[in-house]
Amino acid sequence: MTTNIILLGPPGAGKGTQARKLEEDRGMTQLSTGDMLRAARTSGTEMGNRVAEVMDRGELVTDEIVIGLIEERLESDDTNGFIFDGFPRTLAQADALGQLLEKKGQSLDAVIEMQVNDEALVKRITARSTCASCGEVYNDITKPIPDDGKCENCGGTEFKRRDDDNEDSLRTRLLEYYKKTSPLIGYYYALEKLRRVDGLAEIEEVATAIKSELDA
Ligand code: AMP
């Protein structure tokens, strides 16, 4: 049976890290609108350039663009289930997702809210880097790049920091989260989809908590 879930939480809550684990453990497919938009911005098109400016400021890209990206992927991908990471971020996106899944004859099984506190987020995000080849996420404090300088997942040796992982754009991203995304917590609670996990626990503990919510 396919399981479709949303990982919900502010920037730096660990959504990407847990999505990648779920891909490995359950053969699900991560759909990260942030990753898709980062790919689009390197296209050199006018749309790509506009998206880049908005992202670097830490603001949200229009609903129309991100819903379009998700729609394309939902049509083309065949999978054991989707992990929506960084989508939906507005009520309009949440409504659209419900409709897109329904059109596919599928539904949303659970929304996992990853709870963290804001101080921890600033620390996490400014310490974050990723492997340039496979996207494995590292953190100077909690999960440093291995001593041999090689990515533990793919052996890559190049690591990068995101353009929007600085304190200024993080403040804007947090504001956007509280203004536009956090209402989704109430929305999915009302739909009886909401589950909560402590996003500040160790990576493996968070993974276990998510697993037990999904198996419950
Ligand atoms: P993320 O990688 O999820 O932190 O997303 C990075 C940036 O991409 C965000 O700060 C937004 O500018 C943009 N973005 C990603 N997902 C969405 C979305 N669902 N709606 C609007 N903007 C998004």
XYZ file of N, CA and C and ligand atoms in Angstrom:
671
model
N 0.833 -1.205 0.000
C 0.000 0.000 0.000
C 0.870 1.259 0.000
N 0.475 2.242 -0.772
C 1.278 3.474 -0.772
C 0.959 4.327 0.449
N 1.997 4.955 0.959
C 1.832 5.858 2.080
C 2.325 7.227 1.644
N 1.491 8.219 1.755
C 1.917 9.577 1.427
C 1.928 10.416 2.695
N 3.071 11.050 2.944
C 3.146 11.848 4.170
C 3.773 13.223 3.906
N 3.466 14.124 4.809
C 4.088 15.449 4.773
C 4.996 15.573 5.992
N 6.197 16.086 5.798
C 7.030 16.479 6.932
C 6.879 17.988 7.065
N 6.364 18.399 8.209
C 6.047 19.813 8.410
C 6.904 20.377 9.541
N 7.474 21.532 9.311
C 8.264 22.149 10.373
C 9.047 23.301 9.795
N 9.542 24.188 10.664
C 10.280 25.357 10.191
C 11.595 24.964 9.513
N 12.235 25.918 8.837
C 13.525 25.627 8.215
C 14.514 25.139 9.269
N 15.218 24.055 8.972
C 16.205 23.558 9.924
C 15.650 22.527 10.888
N 14.380 22.161 10.738
C 13.785 21.191 11.667
C 14.291 19.776 11.408
N 14.908 19.559 10.234
C 15.425 18.221 9.930
C 14.568 17.461 8.935
N 13.729 18.167 8.202
C 12.814 17.512 7.265
C 13.594 16.759 6.177
N 14.581 17.419 5.599
C 15.349 16.801 4.511
C 16.086 15.555 4.980
N 16.707 15.645 6.153
C 17.446 14.506 6.702
C 16.518 13.311 6.905
N 15.352 13.558 7.488
C 14.427 12.453 7.756
C 13.794 11.931 6.466
N 13.579 12.822 5.500
C 13.002 12.383 4.226
C 13.960 11.404 3.549
N 15.247 11.705 3.604
C 16.221 10.815 2.965
C 16.270 9.465 3.665
N 16.102 9.462 4.981
C 16.088 8.193 5.703
C 14.864 7.358 5.313
N 13.733 8.036 5.194
C 12.512 7.322 4.819
C 12.631 6.743 3.408
N 13.333 7.455 2.553
C 13.551 6.925 1.197
C 14.320 5.615 1.280
N 15.400 5.634 2.072
C 16.222 4.429 2.212
C 15.436 3.295 2.861
N 14.744 3.614 3.965
C 14.111 2.568 4.770
C 12.851 2.004 4.129
N 12.114 2.834 3.409
C 10.791 2.392 2.966
C 10.572 2.455 1.466
N 11.600 2.879 0.740
C 11.430 2.987 -0.711
C 10.432 4.050 -1.122
N 10.250 5.035 -0.250
C 9.354 6.132 -0.616
C 10.144 7.159 -1.431
N 9.451 8.142 -1.992
C 10.112 9.153 -2.817
C 9.985 10.534 -2.189
N 11.139 11.157 -1.967
C 11.141 12.506 -1.390
C 10.783 13.529 -2.471
N 9.812 14.366 -2.195
C 9.526 15.475 -3.117
C 9.803 16.770 -2.362
N 10.953 17.351 -2.615
C 11.327 18.592 -1.940
C 11.213 19.746 -2.921
N 10.245 20.636 -2.676
C 10.098 21.783 -3.592
C 11.332 22.678 -3.514
N 11.988 22.722 -2.343
C 13.223 23.505 -2.236
C 14.291 22.976 -3.202
N 14.461 21.639 -3.241
C 15.445 21.043 -4.168
C 15.050 21.318 -5.619
N 13.767 21.193 -5.899
C 13.317 21.428 -7.290
C 13.572 22.883 -7.688
N 13.316 23.789 -6.760
C 13.522 25.214 -7.074
C 15.010 25.530 -7.201
N 15.843 24.874 -6.383
C 17.295 25.098 -6.516
C 17.777 24.597 -7.879
N 17.155 23.524 -8.372
C 17.519 23.044 -9.711
C 17.041 24.045 -10.761
N 15.833 24.580 -10.569
C 15.266 25.517 -11.555
C 16.098 26.795 -11.642
N 16.660 27.221 -10.500
C 17.359 28.509 -10.506
C 18.691 28.435 -11.250
N 19.191 27.240 -11.456
C 20.453 27.134 -12.206
C 20.192 27.065 -13.711
N 18.902 27.108 -14.097
C 18.571 26.940 -15.523
C 18.944 28.159 -16.355
N 19.153 29.331 -15.696
C 19.519 30.533 -16.439
C 18.341 31.203 -17.130
N 17.135 30.633 -16.982
C 15.957 31.255 -17.596
C 15.519 32.440 -16.738
N 14.614 33.266 -17.331
C 14.143 34.428 -16.572
C 13.401 33.973 -15.315
N 12.627 32.904 -15.472
C 11.892 32.368 -14.322
C 12.879 31.915 -13.241
N 13.954 31.234 -13.681
C 14.968 30.759 -12.740
C 15.598 31.915 -11.977
N 15.875 33.008 -12.668
C 16.502 34.155 -12.011
C 15.574 34.813 -11.001
N 14.292 34.877 -11.369
C 13.328 35.488 -10.437
C 13.198 34.626 -9.186
N 13.142 33.317 -9.402
C 13.037 32.382 -8.276
C 14.260 32.533 -7.359
N 15.439 32.669 -7.958
C 16.669 32.783 -7.166
C 16.615 33.999 -6.242
N 16.138 35.128 -6.773
C 16.079 36.344 -5.940
C 15.143 36.162 -4.751
N 13.973 35.580 -5.032
C 12.987 35.374 -3.965
C 13.552 34.436 -2.903
N 14.169 33.342 -3.340
C 14.716 32.362 -2.392
C 15.826 32.971 -1.546
N 16.689 33.743 -2.172
C 17.809 34.310 -1.411
C 17.336 35.292 -0.349
N 16.188 35.935 -0.630
C 15.631 36.828 0.404
C 14.969 36.022 1.514
N 14.669 34.767 1.244
C 14.021 33.931 2.265
C 12.507 33.977 2.178
N 11.999 34.575 1.081
C 10.543 34.654 0.924
C 10.016 33.427 0.199
N 8.696 33.288 0.191
C 8.100 32.143 -0.496
C 7.917 32.432 -1.987
N 8.187 31.446 -2.793
C 7.927 31.478 -4.227
C 6.401 31.345 -4.404
N 5.860 31.814 -5.539
C 4.383 31.804 -5.681
C 3.810 30.382 -5.636
N 2.578 30.312 -5.151
C 1.876 29.024 -5.085
C 1.818 28.376 -6.457
N 1.553 29.200 -7.471
C 1.389 28.668 -8.826
C 2.631 27.874 -9.267
N 3.796 28.445 -9.031
C 5.032 27.771 -9.456
C 5.211 26.444 -8.726
N 5.113 26.480 -7.391
C 5.408 25.240 -6.653
C 4.336 24.167 -6.866
N 3.090 24.582 -6.993
C 2.035 23.585 -7.248
C 2.278 22.936 -8.613
N 2.710 23.744 -9.582
C 3.029 23.211 -10.909
C 4.139 22.169 -10.847
N 5.171 22.467 -10.042
C 6.289 21.523 -9.917
C 5.822 20.200 -9.322
N 5.018 20.296 -8.274
C 4.527 19.081 -7.609
C 3.610 18.283 -8.538
N 2.770 18.992 -9.253
C 1.833 18.321 -10.156
C 2.587 17.483 -11.188
N 3.641 18.081 -11.758
C 4.447 17.352 -12.750
C 5.013 16.059 -12.169
N 5.560 16.163 -10.952
C 6.200 14.993 -10.354
C 5.177 13.926 -9.956
N 4.017 14.356 -9.485
C 2.992 13.383 -9.091
C 2.520 12.587 -10.298
N 2.531 13.245 -11.457
C 2.086 12.549 -12.663
C 3.119 11.546 -13.143
N 4.413 11.916 -12.998
C 5.434 11.084 -13.635
C 6.005 9.999 -12.726
N 5.974 10.202 -11.417
C 6.669 9.256 -10.537
C 5.778 8.104 -10.099
N 6.367 6.924 -10.112
C 5.671 5.749 -9.631
C 6.441 5.298 -8.397
N 5.804 5.140 -7.286
C 6.552 4.962 -6.046
C 5.726 4.262 -4.976
N 6.415 3.913 -3.901
C 5.770 3.360 -2.711
C 5.113 4.428 -1.864
N 5.139 5.660 -2.335
C 4.571 6.751 -1.550
C 5.482 7.965 -1.582
N 4.884 9.107 -1.371
C 5.650 10.353 -1.421
C 5.869 10.918 -0.024
N 7.047 11.508 0.154
C 7.335 12.280 1.361
C 7.411 13.723 0.902
N 6.434 14.518 1.257
C 6.455 15.918 0.864
C 7.297 16.691 1.875
N 8.358 17.280 1.367
C 9.336 17.948 2.237
C 9.397 19.415 1.815
N 8.890 20.303 2.677
C 8.880 21.729 2.327
C 7.684 22.103 1.482
N 6.756 21.224 1.335
C 5.504 21.449 0.613
C 4.428 20.638 1.309
N 3.232 21.164 1.522
C 2.784 22.528 1.263
C 3.294 23.523 2.295
N 3.365 24.791 1.908
C 3.790 25.843 2.827
C 2.721 26.909 3.014
N 1.617 26.777 2.286
C 0.491 27.719 2.462
C -0.800 26.901 2.414
N -1.890 27.538 2.880
C -3.169 26.832 2.854
C -3.596 26.522 1.417
N -3.304 27.445 0.478
C -3.662 27.197 -0.924
C -2.915 25.968 -1.449
N -1.653 25.835 -1.056
C -0.876 24.666 -1.491
C -1.447 23.385 -0.871
N -1.876 23.489 0.386
C -2.426 22.308 1.065
C -3.709 21.852 0.379
N -4.572 22.805 0.033
C -5.804 22.452 -0.685
C -5.462 21.807 -2.027
N -4.492 22.407 -2.729
C -4.122 21.888 -4.051
C -3.582 20.467 -3.929
N -2.773 20.207 -2.909
C -2.215 18.867 -2.744
C -3.333 17.843 -2.539
N -4.291 18.193 -1.698
C -5.427 17.296 -1.458
C -6.108 16.940 -2.778
N -6.311 17.956 -3.607
C -7.005 17.715 -4.886
C -6.159 16.875 -5.843
N -4.848 17.154 -5.871
C -3.970 16.403 -6.787
C -3.924 14.927 -6.398
N -3.849 14.662 -5.099
C -3.807 13.263 -4.654
C -5.128 12.567 -4.962
N -6.207 13.294 -4.742
C -7.516 12.702 -5.006
C -7.645 12.320 -6.478
N -7.118 13.211 -7.339
C -7.175 12.939 -8.780
C -6.417 11.653 -9.130
N -5.364 11.375 -8.349
C -4.580 10.159 -8.569
C -5.211 8.939 -7.895
N -6.319 9.160 -7.202
C -6.956 8.077 -6.460
C -6.215 7.748 -5.178
N -5.427 8.722 -4.684
C -4.659 8.491 -3.454
C -5.067 9.479 -2.364
N -4.510 9.258 -1.180
C -4.826 10.209 -0.122
C -3.574 10.473 0.704
N -3.730 11.392 1.623
C -2.632 11.737 2.506
C -2.798 10.914 3.778
N -1.728 10.219 4.199
C -1.869 9.352 5.365
C -1.545 10.053 6.671
N -0.493 10.863 6.664
C -0.113 11.517 7.913
C 0.693 12.769 7.640
N 0.582 13.700 8.579
C 1.403 14.907 8.540
C 2.231 14.904 9.818
N 3.545 14.805 9.654
C 4.412 14.721 10.822
C 4.961 16.112 11.123
N 4.522 16.669 12.247
C 5.064 17.977 12.626
C 6.358 17.762 13.411
N 7.453 18.322 12.911
C 8.737 18.189 13.596
C 8.934 19.429 14.470
N 8.794 19.213 15.783
C 8.811 20.350 16.693
C 10.234 20.696 17.141
N 10.549 21.969 17.074
C 11.884 22.446 17.470
C 11.728 23.830 18.088
N 12.772 24.341 18.744
C 12.642 25.731 19.181
C 13.510 26.643 18.320
N 13.123 27.908 18.287
C 13.717 28.819 17.298
C 15.213 29.051 17.501
N 15.651 29.046 18.750
C 17.087 29.245 18.998
C 17.900 28.122 18.353
N 17.381 26.893 18.511
C 18.082 25.735 17.948
C 18.156 25.841 16.431
N 17.116 26.407 15.822
C 17.083 26.500 14.357
C 18.196 27.378 13.827
N 18.360 28.547 14.463
C 19.394 29.478 13.999
C 20.745 28.784 14.077
N 21.001 28.103 15.184
C 22.281 27.402 15.356
C 22.439 26.310 14.301
N 21.396 25.527 14.094
C 21.482 24.417 13.142
C 21.748 24.906 11.740
N 21.003 25.929 11.345
C 21.052 26.339 9.942
C 22.366 26.993 9.588
N 22.897 27.785 10.507
C 24.142 28.457 10.158
C 25.322 27.469 10.194
N 25.097 26.276 10.750
C 26.172 25.257 10.787
C 25.998 24.209 9.692
N 25.012 24.384 8.811
C 24.631 23.319 7.886
C 25.431 23.342 6.579
N 25.767 22.161 6.078
C 26.332 22.071 4.729
C 25.843 20.768 4.099
N 25.959 20.667 2.769
C 25.526 19.433 2.111
C 26.596 18.962 1.140
N 26.586 17.663 0.865
C 27.493 17.088 -0.130
C 27.056 17.582 -1.511
N 28.019 18.094 -2.284
C 27.672 18.653 -3.592
C 27.210 17.571 -4.568
N 27.630 16.310 -4.355
C 27.182 15.311 -5.328
C 25.893 14.606 -4.940
N 25.700 14.255 -3.656
C 24.499 13.468 -3.353
C 23.504 14.196 -2.451
N 23.894 15.357 -1.909
C 22.940 16.114 -1.104
C 22.866 15.693 0.359
N 23.713 14.719 0.774
C 23.727 14.316 2.194
C 23.935 15.566 3.058
N 23.152 15.653 4.144
C 23.199 16.861 4.963
C 24.172 16.692 6.132
N 25.050 17.651 6.329
C 25.982 17.645 7.468
C 25.752 18.872 8.331
N 26.259 18.810 9.552
C 26.129 19.939 10.462
C 27.396 19.998 11.309
N 28.032 21.176 11.330
C 29.318 21.330 12.019
C 29.264 20.813 13.462
N 28.085 20.915 14.092
C 27.999 20.543 15.505
C 27.479 19.113 15.679
N 26.336 18.794 15.042
C 25.708 17.500 15.338
C 26.140 16.378 14.404
N 26.558 16.711 13.183
C 26.953 15.647 12.259
C 28.030 16.193 11.323
N 29.245 16.338 11.849
C 30.300 16.968 11.052
C 30.727 16.113 9.858
N 31.278 16.778 8.847
C 31.843 16.078 7.692
C 32.941 15.150 8.226
N 32.982 13.870 7.787
C 33.979 12.931 8.338
C 35.416 13.466 8.233
N 36.272 12.995 9.133
C 37.654 13.492 9.199
C 38.418 13.314 7.894
N 38.083 12.244 7.142
C 38.812 12.040 5.886
C 38.301 12.946 4.758
N 37.321 13.819 5.090
C 36.831 14.778 4.101
C 35.968 14.158 3.024
N 35.514 12.902 3.274
C 34.694 12.242 2.255
C 33.258 12.059 2.749
N 32.320 12.284 1.867
C 30.909 12.098 2.214
C 30.668 10.640 2.575
N 29.977 10.413 3.729
C 29.780 9.033 4.181
C 28.811 8.259 3.288
N 28.044 8.978 2.514
C 27.056 8.319 1.656
C 27.635 7.966 0.286
N 28.362 8.920 -0.334
C 28.788 8.682 -1.725
C 30.292 8.861 -1.932
N 31.025 9.276 -0.876
C 32.476 9.443 -1.027
C 32.877 10.769 -1.664
N 31.877 11.600 -1.990
C 32.166 12.912 -2.597
C 33.048 13.765 -1.684
N 33.798 14.678 -2.281
C 34.726 15.472 -1.467
C 34.397 16.967 -1.506
N 33.306 17.315 -2.204
C 32.962 18.734 -2.273
C 31.695 18.979 -1.457
N 31.744 19.996 -0.627
C 30.591 20.303 0.226
C 30.220 21.760 0.015
N 28.918 22.063 0.118
C 28.531 23.461 -0.101
C 27.528 23.919 0.945
N 27.488 25.243 1.100
C 26.476 25.819 1.980
C 25.434 26.502 1.115
N 24.195 26.484 1.569
C 23.137 27.103 0.779
C 23.225 28.614 0.838
N 22.880 29.285 -0.298
C 22.934 30.742 -0.348
C 22.002 31.383 0.688
N 20.904 30.675 1.011
C 19.947 31.289 1.946
C 20.153 30.823 3.389
N 21.239 30.087 3.653
C 21.520 29.672 5.033
C 22.364 30.709 5.767
N 21.897 31.939 5.783
C 22.585 32.964 6.577
C 21.538 33.583 7.500
N 22.022 34.329 8.522
C 21.097 34.732 9.568
C 19.980 35.658 9.068
N 20.305 36.554 8.124
C 19.292 37.485 7.611
C 18.143 36.772 6.915
N 18.501 35.914 5.959
C 17.400 35.290 5.229
C 16.710 34.249 6.099
N 17.430 33.703 7.086
C 16.774 32.775 8.006
C 15.655 33.473 8.781
N 15.902 34.726 9.216
C 14.853 35.473 9.950
C 13.611 35.601 9.080
N 13.816 35.941 7.802
C 12.673 36.065 6.885
C 12.001 34.715 6.697
N 12.796 33.654 6.565
C 12.204 32.321 6.367
C 11.366 31.926 7.581
N 11.858 32.289 8.776
C 11.092 31.982 9.991
C 9.777 32.754 10.015
N 9.861 34.049 9.648
C 8.634 34.862 9.623
C 7.634 34.286 8.637
N 8.111 33.908 7.454
C 7.233 33.307 6.452
C 6.611 32.036 7.023
N 7.416 31.259 7.747
C 6.890 30.021 8.323
C 5.749 30.338 9.291
N 5.988 31.276 10.212
C 4.947 31.532 11.210
C 3.719 32.197 10.607
N 3.924 33.056 9.593
C 2.772 33.748 9.003
C 1.970 32.828 8.090
N 2.668 32.054 7.260
C 1.950 31.360 6.179
C 1.882 29.846 6.327
N 2.878 29.241 6.975
C 2.918 27.769 7.014
C 2.357 27.206 8.318
N 2.611 27.884 9.455
C 2.176 27.279 10.718
C 0.647 27.090 10.813
N -0.174 27.887 10.084
C -1.614 27.574 10.128
C -1.947 26.164 9.637
N -1.011 25.555 8.900
C -1.266 24.192 8.409
C -1.331 23.190 9.561
N -0.723 23.539 10.694
C -0.768 22.631 11.848
C -2.225 22.455 12.279
N -2.934 23.576 12.413
C -4.351 23.509 12.775
C -5.186 22.841 11.694
N -4.854 23.147 10.467
C -5.591 22.599 9.307
C -5.533 21.070 9.325
N -4.316 20.528 9.488
C -4.193 19.067 9.438
C -4.651 18.407 10.741
N -4.601 19.164 11.839
C -5.164 18.642 13.086
C -6.665 18.414 12.881
N -7.305 19.426 12.278
C -8.749 19.331 12.052
C -9.082 18.177 11.109
N -8.174 17.880 10.191
C -8.406 16.758 9.265
C -7.981 15.414 9.869
N -7.549 15.464 11.145
C -7.108 14.260 11.880
C -5.919 13.557 11.218
N -5.024 14.364 10.653
C -3.822 13.809 10.022
C -2.566 14.106 10.835
N -2.668 14.992 11.801
C -1.461 15.512 12.444
C -0.850 14.564 13.472
N 0.483 14.354 13.361
C 1.251 13.616 14.369
C 2.416 14.505 14.749
N 2.892 14.374 15.984
C 3.981 15.264 16.395
C 5.190 14.468 16.849
N 6.375 14.916 16.466
C 7.601 14.311 16.995
C 8.544 15.426 17.437
N 9.449 15.058 18.356
C 10.433 16.017 18.850
C 11.588 16.082 17.848
N 11.651 17.175 17.126
C 12.678 17.310 16.091
C 14.058 17.609 16.643
N 14.136 17.834 17.955
C 15.441 18.158 18.547
C 16.179 16.932 19.063
N 15.518 15.778 19.024
C 16.182 14.540 19.466
C 17.255 14.151 18.448
N 18.058 13.142 18.795
C 19.074 12.627 17.866
C 18.406 12.157 16.570
N 19.153 12.222 15.466
C 18.605 11.870 14.152
C 17.911 10.489 14.162
N 18.612 9.489 14.774
C 18.046 8.136 14.795
C 16.779 8.064 15.644
N 16.778 8.823 16.750
C 15.583 8.824 17.615
C 14.389 9.436 16.897
N 14.654 10.511 16.150
C 13.562 11.140 15.398
C 13.034 10.153 14.364
N 13.976 9.442 13.698
C 13.566 8.470 12.674
C 12.683 7.386 13.299
N 13.073 6.909 14.505
C 12.276 5.880 15.178
C 10.894 6.412 15.548
N 10.856 7.666 16.016
C 9.565 8.254 16.402
C 8.648 8.370 15.181
N 9.229 8.760 14.043
C 8.413 8.896 12.831
C 7.899 7.519 12.401
N 8.809 6.532 12.475
C 8.433 5.183 12.078
C 7.256 4.690 12.927
N 7.340 4.934 14.247
C 6.263 4.386 15.072
C 4.955 5.139 14.819
N 5.039 6.415 14.461
C 3.806 7.120 14.101
C 3.207 6.535 12.815
N 4.076 6.201 11.867
C 3.564 5.684 10.590
C 3.023 4.264 10.721
N 3.622 3.491 11.655
C 3.165 2.115 11.816
C 1.956 2.001 12.745
N 1.690 3.083 13.465
C 0.611 3.041 14.467
C -0.755 2.814 13.808
P 13.701 24.642 1.582
O 14.814 23.945 0.872
O 12.484 23.797 1.747
O 14.145 25.297 2.866
O 13.252 25.843 0.604
C 14.141 26.879 0.247
C 13.369 28.053 -0.336
O 12.657 27.643 -1.512
C 12.302 28.654 0.561
O 12.840 29.595 1.480
C 11.382 29.312 -0.468
O 11.954 30.510 -0.987
C 11.396 28.301 -1.586
N 10.341 27.253 -1.405
C 10.551 25.927 -1.171
N 9.376 25.263 -1.080
C 8.406 26.199 -1.237
C 6.978 26.153 -1.218
N 6.313 25.004 -0.998
N 6.306 27.319 -1.415
C 6.946 28.471 -1.647
N 8.302 28.600 -1.655
C 9.023 27.469 -1.461
